[in-house]
GROMACS .gro file of C-alpha atoms in nm:
model
  170
    1MET     CA    1   0.668  -0.965   3.567
    2ALA     CA    2   0.794  -0.680   3.355
    3THR     CA    3   0.714  -0.575   3.040
    4GLU     CA    4   0.903  -0.489   2.759
    5PRO     CA    5   0.792  -0.128   2.629
    6VAL     CA    6   0.699  -0.071   2.265
    7SER     CA    7   0.853   0.101   2.071
    8LEU     CA    8   0.622   0.294   1.778
    9ARG     CA    9   0.910   0.286   1.568
   10ALA     CA   10   0.922  -0.123   1.553
   11LEU     CA   11   0.538  -0.137   1.609
   12ASP     CA   12   0.430  -0.463   1.379
   13LEU     CA   13   0.074  -0.503   1.388
   14SER     CA   14   0.070  -0.809   1.096
   15ALA     CA   15  -0.066  -1.057   1.424
   16LEU     CA   16  -0.382  -0.827   1.432
   17GLY     CA   17  -0.490  -0.887   1.083
   18ARG     CA   18  -0.612  -1.229   0.973
   19GLU     CA   19  -0.361  -1.335   0.857
   20ILE     CA   20   0.012  -1.347   1.034
   21GLU     CA   21   0.341  -1.284   0.799
   22HIS     CA   22   0.606  -1.479   0.804
   23SER     CA   23   0.923  -1.385   0.743
   24SER     CA   24   1.186  -1.562   0.521
   25ASP     CA   25   1.526  -1.468   0.376
   26GLU     CA   26   1.418  -1.288   0.064
   27GLY     CA   27   1.225  -1.103   0.290
   28TRP     CA   28   0.899  -1.036   0.496
   29THR     CA   29   0.685  -1.275   0.288
   30THR     CA   30   0.656  -1.619   0.225
   31ALA     CA   31   0.483  -1.739  -0.083
   32ARG     CA   32   0.336  -2.053  -0.260
   33HIS     CA   33   0.370  -1.860  -0.594
   34PRO     CA   34   0.568  -1.624  -0.749
   35VAL     CA   35   0.549  -1.274  -0.631
   36LEU     CA   36   0.492  -0.921  -0.817
   37ARG     CA   37   0.676  -0.635  -0.595
   38ALA     CA   38   0.642  -0.255  -0.616
   39GLU     CA   39   0.757   0.029  -0.376
   40ILE     CA   40   0.677   0.374  -0.381
   41GLU     CA   41   0.887   0.650  -0.195
   42SER     CA   42   0.793   0.978  -0.064
   43LEU     CA   43   0.873   1.327  -0.223
   44ASP     CA   44   1.158   1.350   0.045
   45ALA     CA   45   1.244   0.977   0.082
   46ALA     CA   46   1.148   0.966   0.461
   47SER     CA   47   0.876   0.737   0.401
   48ARG     CA   48   0.797   0.405   0.152
   49LEU     CA   49   0.482   0.181   0.082
   50THR     CA   50   0.561  -0.179  -0.011
   51ILE     CA   51   0.327  -0.365  -0.192
   52GLU     CA   52   0.381  -0.749  -0.291
   53ILE     CA   53   0.111  -0.955  -0.439
   54GLU     CA   54   0.108  -1.324  -0.534
   55GLU     CA   55   0.133  -1.407  -0.869
   56SER     CA   56  -0.197  -1.649  -0.862
   57PRO     CA   57  -0.481  -1.729  -1.144
   58GLY     CA   58  -0.770  -1.559  -1.118
   59PHE     CA   59  -0.876  -1.303  -0.821
   60ASP     CA   60  -0.773  -1.500  -0.533
   61ALA     CA   61  -0.461  -1.343  -0.461
   62ARG     CA   62  -0.271  -1.265  -0.085
   63TRP     CA   63  -0.142  -0.887  -0.098
   64SER     CA   64   0.093  -0.764   0.163
   65VAL     CA   65   0.167  -0.437   0.207
   66GLU     CA   66   0.413  -0.281   0.454
   67LEU     CA   67   0.454   0.103   0.539
   68ARG     CA   68   0.750   0.274   0.683
   69THR     CA   69   0.787   0.625   0.778
   70PRO     CA   70   1.012   0.805   1.040
   71GLU     CA   71   0.730   0.727   1.318
   72LEU     CA   72   0.649   0.394   1.208
   73THR     CA   73   0.659   0.062   1.055
   74ALA     CA   74   0.334  -0.139   0.996
   75ARG     CA   75   0.230  -0.451   0.773
   76HIS     CA   76  -0.100  -0.584   0.694
   77GLY     CA   77  -0.161  -0.943   0.474
   78PHE     CA   78  -0.480  -1.010   0.343
   79TRP     CA   79  -0.666  -1.156   0.051
   80THR     CA   80  -0.851  -0.948  -0.177
   81GLY     CA   81  -1.024  -1.016  -0.499
   82GLU     CA   82  -0.832  -0.748  -0.687
   83THR     CA   83  -0.571  -0.790  -0.972
   84PRO     CA   84  -0.224  -0.613  -0.975
   85GLU     CA   85  -0.391  -0.462  -1.270
   86ARG     CA   86  -0.632  -0.229  -1.126
   87LEU     CA   87  -0.372  -0.097  -0.912
   88VAL     CA   88  -0.165  -0.020  -1.234
   89GLU     CA   89  -0.519   0.132  -1.403
   90PHE     CA   90  -0.517   0.360  -1.069
   91PHE     CA   91  -0.154   0.509  -1.068
   92ASP     CA   92  -0.212   0.531  -1.498
   93ASP     CA   93  -0.500   0.754  -1.397
   94LEU     CA   94  -0.304   0.994  -1.194
   95ALA     CA   95  -0.062   1.044  -1.475
   96ARG     CA   96  -0.289   1.120  -1.693
   97SER     CA   97  -0.430   1.392  -1.427
   98TRP     CA   98  -0.114   1.500  -1.299
   99ARG     CA   99  -0.214   1.893  -1.339
  100GLY     CA  100  -0.435   1.856  -1.070
  101TRP     CA  101  -0.839   1.688  -0.996
  102VAL     CA  102  -1.127   1.823  -0.765
  103HIS     CA  103  -1.230   1.507  -0.595
  104ASP     CA  104  -0.990   1.257  -0.409
  105LYS     CA  105  -0.944   0.931  -0.650
  106VAL     CA  106  -0.971   0.635  -0.437
  107LEU     CA  107  -0.843   0.296  -0.496
  108SER     CA  108  -1.026   0.037  -0.291
  109ALA     CA  109  -1.007  -0.312  -0.215
  110MET     CA  110  -1.314  -0.533  -0.242
  111GLU     CA  111  -1.313  -0.651   0.087
  112HIS     CA  112  -1.188  -0.327   0.273
  113ASP     CA  113  -0.876  -0.399   0.409
  114PHE     CA  114  -0.630  -0.148   0.214
  115ARG     CA  115  -0.710   0.177   0.055
  116LEU     CA  116  -0.531   0.444  -0.148
  117ARG     CA  117  -0.655   0.815  -0.186
  118ALA     CA  118  -0.461   1.035  -0.368
  119THR     CA  119  -0.549   1.445  -0.295
  120HIS     CA  120  -0.348   1.725  -0.564
  121ASP     CA  121  -0.305   2.072  -0.388
  122GLY     CA  122  -0.349   2.262  -0.730
  123THR     CA  123   0.054   2.350  -0.678
  124GLY     CA  124   0.211   2.027  -0.796
  125HIS     CA  125   0.229   1.828  -0.487
  126VAL     CA  126  -0.028   1.476  -0.448
  127THR     CA  127  -0.090   1.297  -0.125
  128LEU     CA  128  -0.114   0.978  -0.097
  129TRP     CA  129  -0.326   0.847   0.148
  130ILE     CA  130  -0.243   0.458   0.273
  131GLY     CA  131  -0.496   0.303   0.485
  132PHE     CA  132  -0.511  -0.035   0.535
  133GLY     CA  133  -0.660  -0.266   0.825
  134PRO     CA  134  -0.878  -0.560   0.879
  135ASP     CA  135  -1.209  -0.378   0.788
  136LEU     CA  136  -1.176   0.014   0.665
  137THR     CA  137  -1.530   0.100   0.710
  138GLU     CA  138  -1.638   0.335   1.021
  139ASN     CA  139  -1.684   0.035   1.223
  140GLU     CA  140  -1.462   0.131   1.508
  141ARG     CA  141  -1.431  -0.261   1.681
  142TYR     CA  142  -1.110  -0.281   1.418
  143TRP     CA  143  -0.830  -0.114   1.406
  144HIS     CA  144  -0.681   0.045   1.106
  145LEU     CA  145  -0.378   0.289   1.007
  146VAL     CA  146  -0.387   0.589   0.786
  147ALA     CA  147  -0.073   0.759   0.656
  148PRO     CA  148   0.022   1.023   0.391
  149LEU     CA  149   0.303   0.981   0.160
  150GLU     CA  150   0.364   1.305  -0.033
  151LEU     CA  151   0.451   1.288  -0.420
  152GLU     CA  152   0.571   1.535  -0.689
  153ALA     CA  153   0.265   1.570  -0.917
  154GLY     CA  154   0.509   1.594  -1.242
  155ALA     CA  155   0.712   1.266  -1.138
  156LEU     CA  156   0.368   1.070  -1.151
  157ASP     CA  157   0.446   0.950  -1.543
  158ARG     CA  158   0.771   0.778  -1.354
  159LEU     CA  159   0.566   0.614  -1.116
  160ALA     CA  160   0.253   0.492  -1.353
  161ALA     CA  161   0.552   0.325  -1.545
  162GLN     CA  162   0.719   0.177  -1.239
  163MET     CA  163   0.405   0.040  -1.124
  164ARG     CA  164   0.331  -0.070  -1.523
  165ALA     CA  165   0.703  -0.286  -1.513
  166GLU     CA  166   0.657  -0.451  -1.138
  167LEU     CA  167   0.321  -0.562  -1.098
  168THR     CA  168   0.249  -0.699  -1.476
  169VAL     CA  169   0.266  -1.037  -1.535
  170PRO     CA  170   0.557  -1.113  -1.830
   0.00000   0.00000   0.00000
């Protein structure tokens, strides 16, 4: 029996996670609650991170992340004890420190399904390392994805304002 080759450009890792994404006419997430949606585009516009968070009471929100680069497209859905405000605060902190910082700035989801790590090169560029998978600890039993998104440090204030506008519940 012949098998179809897998293209890395179309690799969909969602079936490997705890939850499988469902598609709809509006996008790749079907939710019972309204969805907050934010996108972060790389400096060269070649890569994009999309974050969708269900608006739900309390901390029990479903998050979906999708990373598109010239080399791959990957999606992961997970439940986390995080609120959208924590993500907004992370980007506010980056914007306040736009001239640079010494140690990595990290936002890590409580259940280890999603991590953002920001590094600053001291010359005006920020690398946002995106990591997601079912367990981002050092446990090699699970898959995980880590990829960079290059940003301009001078644009962090606009990015923080965008995150606040897109992820704040009205």
